[in-house]
Each structure stands twice: as structure tokens, then as C-alpha cells.
C-alpha positions as semicolon CSV with decimal commas, in nm:
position;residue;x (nm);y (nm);z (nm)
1;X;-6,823;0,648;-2,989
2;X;-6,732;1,039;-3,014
3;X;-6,884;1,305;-2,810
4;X;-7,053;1,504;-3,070
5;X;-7,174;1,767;-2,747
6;X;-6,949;2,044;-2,884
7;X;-7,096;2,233;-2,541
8;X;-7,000;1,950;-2,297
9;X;-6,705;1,906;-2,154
10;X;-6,391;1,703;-2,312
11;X;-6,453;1,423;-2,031
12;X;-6,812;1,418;-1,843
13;X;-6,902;1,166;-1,611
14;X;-7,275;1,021;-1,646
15;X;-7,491;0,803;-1,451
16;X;-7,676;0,569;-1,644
17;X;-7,908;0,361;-1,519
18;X;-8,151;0,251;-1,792
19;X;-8,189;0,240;-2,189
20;X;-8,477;0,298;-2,361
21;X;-8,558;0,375;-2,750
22;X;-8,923;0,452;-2,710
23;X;-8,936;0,858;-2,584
24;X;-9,276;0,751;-2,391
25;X;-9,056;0,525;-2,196
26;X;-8,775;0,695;-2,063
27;X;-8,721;0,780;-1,725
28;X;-8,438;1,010;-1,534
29;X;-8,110;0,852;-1,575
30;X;-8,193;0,665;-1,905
31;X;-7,924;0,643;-2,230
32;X;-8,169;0,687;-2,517
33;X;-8,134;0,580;-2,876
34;X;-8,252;0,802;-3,104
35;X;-8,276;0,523;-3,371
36;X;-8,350;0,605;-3,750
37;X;-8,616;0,344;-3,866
38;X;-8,845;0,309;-4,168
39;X;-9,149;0,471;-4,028
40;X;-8,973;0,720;-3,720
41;X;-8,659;0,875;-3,704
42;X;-8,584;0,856;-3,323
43;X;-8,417;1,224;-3,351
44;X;-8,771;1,346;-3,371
45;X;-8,826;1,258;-3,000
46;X;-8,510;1,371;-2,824
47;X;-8,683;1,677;-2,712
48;X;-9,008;1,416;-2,554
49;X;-8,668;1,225;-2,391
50;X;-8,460;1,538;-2,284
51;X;-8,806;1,647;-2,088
52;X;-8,851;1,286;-1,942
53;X;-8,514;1,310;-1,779
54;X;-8,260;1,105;-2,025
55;X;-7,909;1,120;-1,929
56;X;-7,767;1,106;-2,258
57;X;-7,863;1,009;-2,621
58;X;-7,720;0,828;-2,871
59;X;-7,753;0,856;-3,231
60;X;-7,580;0,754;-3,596
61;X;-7,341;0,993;-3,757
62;X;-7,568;1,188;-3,958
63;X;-7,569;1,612;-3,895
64;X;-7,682;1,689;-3,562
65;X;-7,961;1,952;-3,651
66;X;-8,296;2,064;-3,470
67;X;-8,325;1,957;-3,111
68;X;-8,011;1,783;-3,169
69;X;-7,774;2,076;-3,233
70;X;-7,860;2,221;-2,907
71;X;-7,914;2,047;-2,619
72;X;-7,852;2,000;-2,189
73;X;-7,692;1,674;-2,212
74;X;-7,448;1,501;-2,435
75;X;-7,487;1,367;-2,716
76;X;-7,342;1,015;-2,835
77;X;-7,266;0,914;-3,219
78;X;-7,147;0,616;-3,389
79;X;-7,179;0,457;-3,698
80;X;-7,411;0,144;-3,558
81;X;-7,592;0,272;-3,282
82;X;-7,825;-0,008;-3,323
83;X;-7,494;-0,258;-3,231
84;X;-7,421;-0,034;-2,936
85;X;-7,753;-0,018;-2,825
86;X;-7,727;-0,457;-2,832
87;X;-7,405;-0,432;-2,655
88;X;-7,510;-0,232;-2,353
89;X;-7,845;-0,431;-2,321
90;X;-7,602;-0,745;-2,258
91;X;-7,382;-0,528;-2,049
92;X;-7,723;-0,398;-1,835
93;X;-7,906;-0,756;-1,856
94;X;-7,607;-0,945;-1,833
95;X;-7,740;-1,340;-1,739
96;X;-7,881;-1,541;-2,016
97;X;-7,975;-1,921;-2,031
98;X;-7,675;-2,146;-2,069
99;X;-7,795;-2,249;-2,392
100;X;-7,955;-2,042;-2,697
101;X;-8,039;-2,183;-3,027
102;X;-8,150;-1,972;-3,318
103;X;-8,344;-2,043;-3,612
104;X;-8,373;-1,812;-3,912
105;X;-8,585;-1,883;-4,292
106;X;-8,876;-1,769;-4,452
107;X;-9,097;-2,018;-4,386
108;X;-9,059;-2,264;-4,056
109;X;-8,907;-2,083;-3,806
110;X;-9,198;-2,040;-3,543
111;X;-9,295;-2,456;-3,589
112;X;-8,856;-2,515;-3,537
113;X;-8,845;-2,336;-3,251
114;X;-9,153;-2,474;-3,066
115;X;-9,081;-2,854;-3,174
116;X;-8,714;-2,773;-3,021
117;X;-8,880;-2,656;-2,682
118;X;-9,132;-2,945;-2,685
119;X;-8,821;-3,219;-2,711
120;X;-8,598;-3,004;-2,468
121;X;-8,882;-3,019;-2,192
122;X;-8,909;-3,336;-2,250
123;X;-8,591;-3,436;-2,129
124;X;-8,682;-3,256;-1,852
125;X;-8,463;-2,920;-1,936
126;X;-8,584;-2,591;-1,832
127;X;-8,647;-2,479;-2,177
128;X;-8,870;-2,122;-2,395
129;X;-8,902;-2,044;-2,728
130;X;-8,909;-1,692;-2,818
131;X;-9,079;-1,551;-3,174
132;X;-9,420;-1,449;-3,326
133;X;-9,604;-1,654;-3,080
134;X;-9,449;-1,444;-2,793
135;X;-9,265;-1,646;-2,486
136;X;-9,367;-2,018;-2,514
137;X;-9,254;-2,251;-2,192
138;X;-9,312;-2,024;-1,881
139;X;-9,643;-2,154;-1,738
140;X;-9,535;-2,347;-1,496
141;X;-9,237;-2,146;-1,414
142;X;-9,257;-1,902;-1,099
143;X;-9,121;-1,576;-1,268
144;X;-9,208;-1,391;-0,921
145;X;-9,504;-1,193;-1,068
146;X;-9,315;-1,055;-1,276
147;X;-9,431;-1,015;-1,688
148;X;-9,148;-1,059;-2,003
149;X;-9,298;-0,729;-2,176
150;X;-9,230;-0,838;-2,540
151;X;-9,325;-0,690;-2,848
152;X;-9,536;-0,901;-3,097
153;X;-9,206;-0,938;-3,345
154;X;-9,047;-1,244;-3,454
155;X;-8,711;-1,137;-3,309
156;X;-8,805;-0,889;-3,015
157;X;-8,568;-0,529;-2,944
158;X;-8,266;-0,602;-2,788
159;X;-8,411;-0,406;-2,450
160;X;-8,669;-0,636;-2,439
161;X;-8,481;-0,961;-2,529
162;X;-8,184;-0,887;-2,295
163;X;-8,460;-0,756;-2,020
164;X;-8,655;-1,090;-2,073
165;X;-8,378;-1,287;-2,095
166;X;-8,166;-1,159;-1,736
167;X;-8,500;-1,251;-1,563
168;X;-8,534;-1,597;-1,716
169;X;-8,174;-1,723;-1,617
170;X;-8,256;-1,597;-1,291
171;X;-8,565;-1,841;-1,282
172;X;-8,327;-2,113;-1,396
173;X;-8,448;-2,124;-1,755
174;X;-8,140;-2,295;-1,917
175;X;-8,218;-2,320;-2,288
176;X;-8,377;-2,093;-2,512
177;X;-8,483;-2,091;-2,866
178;X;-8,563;-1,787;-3,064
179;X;-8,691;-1,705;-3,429
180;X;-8,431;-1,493;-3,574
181;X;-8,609;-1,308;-3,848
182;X;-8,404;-1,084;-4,133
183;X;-8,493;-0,785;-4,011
184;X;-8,379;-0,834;-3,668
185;X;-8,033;-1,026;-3,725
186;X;-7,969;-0,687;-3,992
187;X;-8,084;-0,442;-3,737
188;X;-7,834;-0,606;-3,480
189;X;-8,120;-0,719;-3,220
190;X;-7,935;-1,078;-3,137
191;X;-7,604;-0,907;-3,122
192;X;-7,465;-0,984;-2,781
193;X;-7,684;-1,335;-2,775
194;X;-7,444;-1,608;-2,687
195;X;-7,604;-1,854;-2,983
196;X;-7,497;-2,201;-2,979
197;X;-7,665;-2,364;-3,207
198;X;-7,810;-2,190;-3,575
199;X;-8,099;-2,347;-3,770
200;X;-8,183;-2,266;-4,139
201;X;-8,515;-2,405;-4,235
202;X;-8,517;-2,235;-4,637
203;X;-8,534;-1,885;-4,803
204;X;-8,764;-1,741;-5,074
205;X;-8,972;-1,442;-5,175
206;X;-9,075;-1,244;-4,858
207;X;-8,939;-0,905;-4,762
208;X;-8,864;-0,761;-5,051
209;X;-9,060;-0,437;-4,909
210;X;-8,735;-0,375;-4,711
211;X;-8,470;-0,542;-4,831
212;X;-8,348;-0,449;-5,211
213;X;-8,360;-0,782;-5,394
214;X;-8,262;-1,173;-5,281
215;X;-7,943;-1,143;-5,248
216;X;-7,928;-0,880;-4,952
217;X;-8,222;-1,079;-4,826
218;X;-7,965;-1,389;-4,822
219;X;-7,731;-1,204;-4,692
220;X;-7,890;-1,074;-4,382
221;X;-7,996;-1,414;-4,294
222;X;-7,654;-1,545;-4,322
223;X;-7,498;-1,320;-4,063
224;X;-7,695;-1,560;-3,801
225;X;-7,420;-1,796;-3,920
226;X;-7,094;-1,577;-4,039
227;X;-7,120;-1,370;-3,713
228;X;-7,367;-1,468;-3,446
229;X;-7,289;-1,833;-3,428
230;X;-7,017;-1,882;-3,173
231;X;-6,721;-2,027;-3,225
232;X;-6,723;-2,386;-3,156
233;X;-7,141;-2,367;-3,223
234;X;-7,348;-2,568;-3,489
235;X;-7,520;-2,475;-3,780
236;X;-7,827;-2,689;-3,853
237;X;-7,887;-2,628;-4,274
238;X;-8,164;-2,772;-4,475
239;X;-7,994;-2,844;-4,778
240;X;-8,329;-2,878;-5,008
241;X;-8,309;-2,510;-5,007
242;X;-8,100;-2,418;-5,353
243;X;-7,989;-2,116;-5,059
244;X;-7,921;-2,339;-4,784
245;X;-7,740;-2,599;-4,978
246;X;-7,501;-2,244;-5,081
247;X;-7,474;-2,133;-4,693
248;X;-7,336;-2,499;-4,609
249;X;-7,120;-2,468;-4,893
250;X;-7,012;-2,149;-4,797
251;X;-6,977;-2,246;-4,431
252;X;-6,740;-2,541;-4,521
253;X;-6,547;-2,309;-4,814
254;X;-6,494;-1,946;-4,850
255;X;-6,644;-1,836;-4,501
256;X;-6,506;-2,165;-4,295
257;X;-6,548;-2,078;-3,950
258;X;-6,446;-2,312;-3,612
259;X;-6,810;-2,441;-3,644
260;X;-6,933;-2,753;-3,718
261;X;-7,204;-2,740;-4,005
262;X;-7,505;-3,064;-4,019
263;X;-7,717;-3,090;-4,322
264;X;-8,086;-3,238;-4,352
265;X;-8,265;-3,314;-4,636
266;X;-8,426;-3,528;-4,877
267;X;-8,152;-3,455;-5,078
268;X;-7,909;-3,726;-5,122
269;X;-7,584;-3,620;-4,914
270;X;-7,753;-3,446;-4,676
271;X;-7,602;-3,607;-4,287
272;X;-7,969;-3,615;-4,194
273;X;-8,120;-3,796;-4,519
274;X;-8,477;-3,811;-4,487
275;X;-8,522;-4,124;-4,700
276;X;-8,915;-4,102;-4,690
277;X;-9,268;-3,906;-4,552
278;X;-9,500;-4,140;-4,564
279;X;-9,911;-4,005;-4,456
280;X;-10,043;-4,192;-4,213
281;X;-10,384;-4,204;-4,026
282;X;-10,165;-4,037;-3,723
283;X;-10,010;-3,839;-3,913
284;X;-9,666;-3,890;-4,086
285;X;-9,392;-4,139;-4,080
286;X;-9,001;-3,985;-4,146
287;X;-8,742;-4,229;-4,197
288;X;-8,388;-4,065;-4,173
289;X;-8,076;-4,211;-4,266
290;X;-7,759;-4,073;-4,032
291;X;-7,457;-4,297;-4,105
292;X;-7,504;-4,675;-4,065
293;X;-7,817;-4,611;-3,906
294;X;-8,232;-4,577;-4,031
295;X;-8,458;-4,474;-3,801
296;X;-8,846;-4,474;-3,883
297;X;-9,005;-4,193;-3,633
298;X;-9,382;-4,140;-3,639
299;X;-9,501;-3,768;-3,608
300;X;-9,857;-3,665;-3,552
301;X;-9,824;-3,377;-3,786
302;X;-9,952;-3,268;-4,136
303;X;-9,720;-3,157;-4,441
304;X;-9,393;-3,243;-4,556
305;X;-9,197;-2,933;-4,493
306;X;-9,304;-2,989;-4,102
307;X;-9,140;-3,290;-4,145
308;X;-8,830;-3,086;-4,225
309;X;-8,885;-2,864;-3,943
310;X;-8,929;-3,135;-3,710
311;X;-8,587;-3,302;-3,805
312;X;-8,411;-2,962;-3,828
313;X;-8,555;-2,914;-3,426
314;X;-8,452;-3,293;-3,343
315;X;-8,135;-3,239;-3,473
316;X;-8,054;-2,884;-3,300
317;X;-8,158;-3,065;-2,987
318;X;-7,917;-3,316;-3,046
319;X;-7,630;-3,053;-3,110
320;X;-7,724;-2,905;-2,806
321;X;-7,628;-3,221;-2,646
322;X;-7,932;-3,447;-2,632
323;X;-7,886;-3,819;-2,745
324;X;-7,926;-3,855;-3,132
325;X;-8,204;-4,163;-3,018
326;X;-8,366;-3,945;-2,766
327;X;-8,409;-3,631;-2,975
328;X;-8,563;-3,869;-3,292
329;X;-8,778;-4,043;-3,042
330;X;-8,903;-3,703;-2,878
331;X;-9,079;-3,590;-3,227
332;X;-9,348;-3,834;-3,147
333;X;-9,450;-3,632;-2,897
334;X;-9,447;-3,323;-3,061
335;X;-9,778;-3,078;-3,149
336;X;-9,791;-2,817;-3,375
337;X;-9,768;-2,441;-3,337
338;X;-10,070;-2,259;-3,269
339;X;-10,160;-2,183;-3,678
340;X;-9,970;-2,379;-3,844
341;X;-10,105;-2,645;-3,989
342;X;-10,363;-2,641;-3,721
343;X;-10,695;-2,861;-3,755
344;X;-11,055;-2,716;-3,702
345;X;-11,251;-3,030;-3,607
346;X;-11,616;-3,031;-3,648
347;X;-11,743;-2,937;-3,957
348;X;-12,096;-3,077;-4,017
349;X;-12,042;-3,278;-4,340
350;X;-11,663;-3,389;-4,242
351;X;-11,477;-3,186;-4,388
352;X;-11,105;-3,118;-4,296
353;X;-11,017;-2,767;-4,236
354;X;-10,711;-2,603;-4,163
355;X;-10,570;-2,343;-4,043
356;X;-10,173;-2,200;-4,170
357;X;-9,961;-1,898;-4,149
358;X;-9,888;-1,953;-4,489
359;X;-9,838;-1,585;-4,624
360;X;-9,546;-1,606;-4,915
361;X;-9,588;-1,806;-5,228
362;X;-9,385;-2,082;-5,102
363;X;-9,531;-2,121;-4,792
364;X;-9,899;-2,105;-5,006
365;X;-9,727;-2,365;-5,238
366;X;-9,620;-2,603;-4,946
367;X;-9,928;-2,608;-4,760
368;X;-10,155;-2,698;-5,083
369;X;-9,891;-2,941;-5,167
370;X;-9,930;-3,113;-4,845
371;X;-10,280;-3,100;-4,817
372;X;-10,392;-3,238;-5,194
373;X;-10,289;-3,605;-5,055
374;X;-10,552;-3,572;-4,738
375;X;-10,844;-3,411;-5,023
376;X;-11,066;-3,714;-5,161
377;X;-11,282;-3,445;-5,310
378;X;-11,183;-3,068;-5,389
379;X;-10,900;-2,898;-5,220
380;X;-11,010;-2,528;-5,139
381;X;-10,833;-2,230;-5,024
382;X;-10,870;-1,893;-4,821
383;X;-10,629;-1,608;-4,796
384;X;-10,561;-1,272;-4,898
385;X;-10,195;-1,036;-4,867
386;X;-10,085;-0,799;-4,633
387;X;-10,101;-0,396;-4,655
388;X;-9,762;-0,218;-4,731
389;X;-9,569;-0,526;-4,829
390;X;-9,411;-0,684;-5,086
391;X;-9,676;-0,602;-5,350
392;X;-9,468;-0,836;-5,625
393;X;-9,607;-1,125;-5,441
394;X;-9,938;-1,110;-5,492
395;X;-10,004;-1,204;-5,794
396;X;-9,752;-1,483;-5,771
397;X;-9,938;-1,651;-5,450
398;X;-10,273;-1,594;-5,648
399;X;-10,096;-1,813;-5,927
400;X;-10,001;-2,058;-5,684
401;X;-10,355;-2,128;-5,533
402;X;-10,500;-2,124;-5,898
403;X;-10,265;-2,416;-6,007
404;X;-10,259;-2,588;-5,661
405;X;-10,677;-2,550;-5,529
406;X;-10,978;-2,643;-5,691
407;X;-11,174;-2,333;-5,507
408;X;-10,998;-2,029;-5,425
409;X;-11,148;-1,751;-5,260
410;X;-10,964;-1,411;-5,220
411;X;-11,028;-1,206;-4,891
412;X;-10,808;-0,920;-4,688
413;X;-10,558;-1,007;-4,477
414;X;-10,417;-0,676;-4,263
415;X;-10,444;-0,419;-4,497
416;X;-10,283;-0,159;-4,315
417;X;-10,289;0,192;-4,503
418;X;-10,346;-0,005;-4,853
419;X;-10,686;0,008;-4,990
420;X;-10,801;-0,342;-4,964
421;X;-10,980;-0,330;-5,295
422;X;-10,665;-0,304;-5,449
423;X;-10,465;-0,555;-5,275
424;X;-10,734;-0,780;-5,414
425;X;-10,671;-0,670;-5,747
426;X;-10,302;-0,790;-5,764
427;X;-10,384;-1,092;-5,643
428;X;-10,677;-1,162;-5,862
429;X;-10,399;-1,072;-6,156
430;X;-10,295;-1,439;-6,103
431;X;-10,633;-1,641;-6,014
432;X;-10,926;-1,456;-6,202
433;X;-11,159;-1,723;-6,160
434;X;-11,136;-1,680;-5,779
435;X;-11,459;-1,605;-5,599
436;X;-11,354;-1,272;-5,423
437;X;-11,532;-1,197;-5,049
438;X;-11,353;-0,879;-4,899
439;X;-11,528;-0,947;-4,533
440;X;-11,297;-1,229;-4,454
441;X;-11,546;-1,341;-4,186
442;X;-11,815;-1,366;-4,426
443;X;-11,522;-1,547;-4,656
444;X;-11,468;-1,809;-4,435
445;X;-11,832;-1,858;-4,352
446;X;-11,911;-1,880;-4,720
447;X;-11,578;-2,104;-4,771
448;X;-11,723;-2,332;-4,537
449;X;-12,075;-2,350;-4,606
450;X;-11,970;-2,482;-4,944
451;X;-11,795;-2,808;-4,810
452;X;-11,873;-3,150;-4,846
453;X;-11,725;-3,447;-4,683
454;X;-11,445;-3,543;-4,875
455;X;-11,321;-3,167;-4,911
456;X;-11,000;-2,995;-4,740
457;X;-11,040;-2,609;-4,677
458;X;-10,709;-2,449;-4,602
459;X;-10,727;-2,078;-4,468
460;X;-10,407;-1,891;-4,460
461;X;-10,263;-1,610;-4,403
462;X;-10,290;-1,488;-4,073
463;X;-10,263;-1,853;-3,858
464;X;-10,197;-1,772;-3,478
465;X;-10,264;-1,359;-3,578
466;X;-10,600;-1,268;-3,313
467;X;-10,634;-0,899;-3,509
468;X;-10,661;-0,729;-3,871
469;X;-10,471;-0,479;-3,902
470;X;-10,724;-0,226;-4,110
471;X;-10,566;0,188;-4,148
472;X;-10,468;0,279;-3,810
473;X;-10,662;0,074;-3,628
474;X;-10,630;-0,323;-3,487
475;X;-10,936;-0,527;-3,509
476;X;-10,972;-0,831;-3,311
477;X;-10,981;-1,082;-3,543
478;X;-10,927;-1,493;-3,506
479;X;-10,936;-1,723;-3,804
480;X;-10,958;-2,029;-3,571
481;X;-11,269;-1,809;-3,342
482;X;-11,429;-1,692;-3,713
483;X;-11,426;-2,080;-3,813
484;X;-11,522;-2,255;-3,481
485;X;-11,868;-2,016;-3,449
486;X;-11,925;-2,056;-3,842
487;X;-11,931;-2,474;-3,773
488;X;-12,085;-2,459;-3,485
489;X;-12,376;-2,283;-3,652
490;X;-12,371;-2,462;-3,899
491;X;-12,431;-2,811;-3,694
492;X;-12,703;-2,663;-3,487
493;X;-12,847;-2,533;-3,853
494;X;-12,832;-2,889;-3,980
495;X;-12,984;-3,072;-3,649
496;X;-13,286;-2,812;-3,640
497;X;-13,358;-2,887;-3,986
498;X;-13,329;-3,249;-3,922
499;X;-13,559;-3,232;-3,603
500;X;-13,765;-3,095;-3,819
């Protein structure tokens, strides 16, 4: 980095003892990042930072100009102050587990990570996972009063991660696994992670709202692989994925690193080849083919692409050094994330419902797929599209539930600044036979007041999500709450009129 300071001395000697890239944060002594992002330019708050007592700032190479041009301390520029800003976090938080595994993909990651910190705990390892559900795996574990302080991302800031992560090797947390989602591997927030082990679960529309088409979309995920993965580490690739079957390629070819690269699959090749998902009253049954060997491994989960998850976990914990027969066996002990795929039990005339993060039209397609098997009768669906995002999807995840559901209903889901009446609209482009409720409270209720026993209600969208997300302001908001009250209503509606 240059000193851009034209007033500050040739050599100056500063005493840093924090970072921060929030202005409301900093405190005397602090570096801070004035960090160009795509709602805030960070250069806006230098003055806010200067007055809270930062020591220095750093910034990208852009003119300095305002605030900037003239200020009491120096000023720091480089052309990725976004990598810098990961490399001193690991220099100021310097301890980390002994063992990280990463798992990037559209759809998956959250379920990969938490099936890989169910079978690592199982074998009795000091084990989190770290992603949209927050820190997973610390209940137990004395963290002297002390709280992680992580943002609700997928892939927290590197302040954050490298704060969190100095104070879980400290508590003897050895293994870690964290969702690493596009937009944090591209804006450098696992740089200085030591990652082991890399998981790909599969890639498809999603994002577009910030990155320019597929391709740069592919190729931000890939850098998990090209340039996080350490050398010597593994790369766990689901090969059903037209992209992941290229990034295995590519890892074995062109971009050949000193890793070594497993595939999974259904696809015939694959080194994990899951021969067959069978439903069963439990659940599923996976048979996998690894060599010589077939193993048969009962899961109590729903849907076949959490079979894939569960094998890509199995298998990561296996890399990480976890008997091949151990890791297997542990999936029968697995439970599902917290929204995905989770059951609502209860409802008055026996009806299944569940509960998904399904929010991309592949997602939408793989949950309906999964769940026409279970639906003896009709096969309904809930779910709506998020404000200021990829508006292109709409109309194609309206499409989906048309061809895939019997009843589709169309309701809000985090409209942010869009009006919701028009996020409705694209979707509707693709279903126009869909009943559409905007209240997605009164949605569900109706969704589920229209149920009979043989039915399967899937609501998706927001999953774990306890807020909407409506203009400025966050609404608490629970799909699981919303549908537990609406059933429970609904029995003690039904026994009245009975007693009656």
C-alpha cells in the first residue's frame, strides 16, 4: 500500500490497535476501511471515523476528494482494500480452529454445513458451523460470557469471522464449517481462512442482481477452490451439477492444483456413486458405491438433493480425517436445518406441511420434486420473491410451481423498497391461475385451511428467516410461528364444533 497523505510525513509511525469498517464502531486507535459497497461508499464516513478517533484509513485507489483530500491522519490506498482488510483481521485475530471446511452453491450450503457439524460432534470433536443460521455448536461450550457478534450473512465480514474465530480456538473449538456464499468469497471475506477441505453442492440462477451473468457467478464461486483451498486440501464436487462436473474437470486439467478433488453423484463416475434414494417411512435410504464397496445408509430426512448434501457432508468429514464407515454411519443420526425441509406436525385433517428455504427456481423445483412422492392427494405450494433481487427469476419460479403443484398461492416474501404488488406481478407472469394472498399470514392460514388428509403444503421462501423485510423496516415474521398458531386454531376449531 502507498501513502496517499501528501501532508504526512514520508515515514510515520502509527499505533493501531483495532479495525473497524462500520464509522459507528470505531474507537481511538482503530485502522478504518472506507470500503466502496453497493448501497454505501465507506468514504462518506471518514469524517464520522476521523471524529471517533481512527488512526488511519484505508481506501481503494480511486481520487481522494471531499473529506478525503484533507485530512489529520494518513491515508492508506490499494487496489483491494477489501484483501488487506482480510489480511490484517488474521494478523489481529490470529488463532483459528485446526480444521475449517467450506462449502459454497446455490442451493445446500446451510443443510452441508450443519450435517458436517452433526457427524463431527459425533465423533466427539469440538466442532461449529458458521452461515445464515448464525454460529451453530456453542451451547454447551463455556465461551467465558463472552458473545460471537455476527452479522446475519451467509459468509460473515472478515472482522467478525476472524474476531469470532480467535475466541473459538481459544475455547478449544477445533473444526469449523462455514457457508461460503459468492458474494463473500468475491469480496475477499475468507481470505486469510486456512480452508482444508471445499464443498460444492451445485450452481444455478440466483444473484444475478450483483453479479453480471453465470459465468462471473461461476467464477466467483470457484475461487473457494483455485485460491482458498490450501494446498494439500480437498475439494468435495457434486458432479450432477453440469457446473460442478466443469470445476472437477477443471481442477484435474487446466487449473490442476496440489489438491486432491472427490466427486459425488448419481452420475455414473462419480467416486461417491449414489446408486439409489429410496423413500422410506423414516425417511430415505442412500446406497453409495465407493470402490469395491456398497453401503446402504438410512437418513431420516426428506428430498433427494438432501441426500446429496448429506453425502457431500459425510464425505468432507471423511477428508477431514474421519473413517469412511464412521462418517456414512453418522448420517443416521443427522436432523435437518432449521427450514429446510422442516415438518409442521399437527394439522387437523393430516396433512403434511413443510417448511423450505427454497427461494431460486431450482431450489422451488427440487423441493416440489421431492415432495410429489410423499402427496397421495394434491401437492400445494406457498411462496413469493424477494425485494431488489434478481427480478428475471420470478416469473421462472412461478413457472416452476405451476408445472410442479396442483395449488399455488403467491404471497410477499421481503419486499424491501419494491412495491409488493409488483413483485407479485412477475411472478404471476408464469402461474396465472395462482390464487394470489399478499398478507402472507393470511396466505398460509388460507393455504392451510384448504387441506385435506392426503395433501402436502410446502411453504417456501423464507425457511429459518424470523422477519419480513417490508421498506425500511424489519417485521418479525416466522413461517414455522404463522403455521403452528394457524393449526392449532384450527384443531381447537374442529373439537368445539365436534363437542358440539
Amino acid at each position: 500500500m502507498a501513502d496517499a497523505h501528501t501532508d504526512a510525513p514520508a515515514t510515520v509511525a502509527i499505533d493501531i490497535t483495532g479495525l473497524a469498517v462500520d464509522s459507528r464502531r470505531v474507537v481511538a486507535g482503530d485502522l478504518f476501511f472506507a470500503l466502496e459497497g453497493s448501497h454505501a461508499d465507506g468514504r462518506d464516513y471518514a469524517d464520522a471515523a476521523i471524529k471517533s478517533g481512527a488512526g488511519a484509513i484505508v481506501t481503494d485507489m480511486r481520487p481522494l476528494e471531499g473529506v478525503l483530500a484533507d485530512v489529520p491522519i494518513p491515508v492508506l490506498q490499494t487496489e483491494k482494500p477489501r484483501a488487506v482488510l482480510a489480511a490484517a483481521a488474521a494478523r489481529f485475530w490470529p488463532r483459528q480452529p485446526g480444521l475449517t471446511a467450506a462449502v459454497t452453491g446455490t442451493n445446500g450450503k446451510t443443510s452441508t454445513v450443519e450435517f458436517l457439524r452433526q457427524i463431527w460432534q459425533r465423533t466427539t470433536w469440538d466442532a461449529v458451523s458458521i452461515g445464515t443460521l448464525g454460529m451453530q455448536g456453542i451451547e454447551s461450550r463455556d465461551m467465558q460470557g463472552t458473545m460471537m457478534g455476527l452479522a446475519a450473512l451467509t459468509t460473515p465480514d472478515a472482522i467478525s469471522l476472524h474476531g469470532a474465530l480467535n475466541k473459538l480456538a481459544g475455547a478449544g473449538i477445533t473444526h469449523m464449517a462455514i457457508e461460503a456464499s459468492s458474494h463473500g468469497i468475491e469480496q475477499c471475506r475468507l481470505d486469510g481462512l486456512n480452508v482444508h477441505i471445499a464443498g460444492f453442492t451445485n450452481l444455478s440462477r440466483d444473484h444475478l442482481d450483483h453479479h453480471p451473468d453465470m459465468e462471473a457467478y461461476f467464477a466467483a464461486k470457484s475461487r473457494l477452490f483455485t485460491t482458498l483451498l490450501m494446498a494439500g486440501g480437498t475439494a468435495v464436487i457434486n458432479i450432477d451439477d453440469d457446473y460442478g462436473a466443469r470445476l472437477a474437470k477443471m481442477l484435474r486439467g487446466p487449473a490442476k492444483r496440489d489438491i486432491v478433488v472427490l466427486t459425488i453423484g448419481e452420475t455414473k463416475g462419480a467416486d461417491f456413486h449414489i446408486k439409489a434414494i429410496t423413500p422410506m417411512d423414516f425417511g430415505l435410504e442412500i446406497t453409495v458405491a465407493h470402490g469395491s464397496a456398497t453401503m446402504r445408509i438410512p437418513v431420516a430426512l426428506a428430498g433427494r438433493f438432501q441426500a446429496l448434501n448429506a453425502i457431500t457432508a459425510a464425505v468432507m468429514a471423511h477428508a477431514s480425517g474421519l473413517p469412511l464407515h464412521d462418517s456414512l454411519g453418522a448420517l443416521a443420526y443427522v436432523t435437518g436445518a432449521e427450514g429446510r425441509m422442516q415438518l409442521v406436525t399437527g394439522h387437523p385433517a393430516g396433512a403434511r406441511v413443510i417448511i423450505d428455504y427454497a427461494h431460486t427456481p431450482d431450489a422451488l423445483h427440487a423441493a416440489l420434486t421431492a415432495l410429489r412422492p410423499e402427496a397421495r392427494g394434491r401437492l400445494a405450494v406457498l411462496f413469493g420473491a424477494g425485494g431488489d433481487r434478481d427480478p428475471g427469476k420470478r416469473p421462472m419460479m412461478g413457472k416452476t410451481a405451476a408445472d410442479l403443484a396442483d395449488l399455488v398461492y403467491v404471497t410477499d416474501d421481503n419486499p424491501r423498497s419494491e412495491a409488493p404488488e409488483a413483485i407479485r406481478r412477475d411472478i404471476l407472469a408464469g402461474c396465472p391461475n395462482a390464487q394470489e394472498i399478499n398478507d402472507r399470514a393470511e396466505a398460509i392460514t388460507t393455504a392451510l385451511a384448504g387441506l385435506t388428509a392426503d395433501d402436502v403444503l410446502l411453504i417456501a421462501g423464507k425457511g429459518h428467516e424470523n422477519f419480513q423485510l417490508v421498506g425500511d423496516e424489519t417485521l418479525p415474521f416466522s413461517d414455522a410461528s404463522v403455521a403452528r398458531k394457524a393449526i392449532i386454531d384450527m384443531t381447537a376449531a374442529t373439537s368445539a364444533g365436534g363437542a358440539a
